[in-house]
Amino acid sequence: MAADPGPRNQARGLTLADAAADAGFAQPLDDLSLCAHIAVNWLVMGFAAKSTDRLGLALILAGSAHLLQAERQRQAAPALA
């Protein structure tokens, strides 16, 4: 029977996976994770995020949306080469 890798090795594996992943793929998932954590804290534990936390989340999501839109426009533009 294999030994349990333990939380330290599991965390190391997640860190290596994040390091190997394309930032364009990993970053939106991190944003989604942040939204999920805030929603769970509010719905399950009754803890509402402070207004500064909500402002920070709004800035993160707005920045992500801007980068997504800019990348879509860049890919849609005809190549000038």
XYZ file of C-alpha atoms in Angstrom:
81
model
C 0.000 0.000 0.000
C 1.367 3.424 -0.936
C 1.996 5.944 1.798
C -0.153 9.050 1.968
C 1.820 11.889 0.319
C 0.718 14.284 3.046
C -0.400 17.891 2.759
C 3.122 19.270 2.312
C 3.782 17.172 -0.793
C 0.274 17.821 -2.131
C 0.807 21.569 -1.792
C 4.174 21.234 -3.535
C 2.465 19.373 -6.385
C -0.098 22.147 -6.774
C 2.661 24.758 -6.786
C 4.526 22.866 -9.495
C 1.308 22.539 -11.502
C 0.708 26.287 -11.235
C 4.290 26.954 -12.329
C 3.922 24.695 -15.367
C 0.491 25.985 -16.435
C 0.016 28.725 -18.976
C -0.785 31.968 -17.134
C -3.640 32.669 -19.514
C -5.266 29.466 -18.319
C -4.347 29.515 -14.626
C -5.133 33.156 -13.844
C -8.882 33.032 -14.659
C -9.158 29.887 -12.550
C -7.529 31.710 -9.642
C -10.026 34.545 -10.085
C -12.891 32.058 -10.108
C -11.483 30.434 -6.981
C -11.399 33.814 -5.234
C -15.049 34.450 -6.145
C -16.004 30.974 -4.908
C -14.229 31.494 -1.580
C -16.006 34.779 -1.002
C -19.378 33.243 -1.927
C -18.866 30.240 0.374
C -17.803 32.472 3.256
C -20.929 34.549 2.787
C -23.453 31.749 2.177
C -22.146 29.096 4.562
C -20.480 31.059 7.325
C -22.458 34.287 7.139
C -19.289 36.338 6.760
C -19.694 39.183 4.297
C -16.525 40.534 2.746
C -15.488 44.064 3.668
C -16.049 46.792 1.129
C -12.308 46.994 0.449
C -12.279 43.267 -0.339
C -15.196 43.709 -2.713
C -13.465 46.663 -4.372
C -10.302 44.584 -4.800
C -12.282 41.728 -6.313
C -14.009 44.129 -8.702
C -10.622 45.512 -9.800
C -9.232 42.014 -10.355
C -12.257 40.959 -12.406
C -12.250 44.207 -14.407
C -8.560 43.768 -15.199
C -9.123 40.164 -16.266
C -12.040 41.178 -18.485
C -9.930 43.941 -20.068
C -7.056 41.548 -20.794
C -9.462 38.973 -22.251
C -11.029 41.576 -24.541
C -7.626 42.914 -25.640
C -6.407 39.395 -26.425
C -9.532 38.626 -28.451
C -9.077 41.827 -30.461
C -5.404 41.044 -31.018
C -6.212 37.558 -32.306
C -9.042 38.866 -34.527
C -6.839 41.523 -36.158
C -5.464 40.464 -39.539
C -1.756 39.663 -39.644
C 0.270 42.462 -41.222
C 3.302 40.308 -42.011
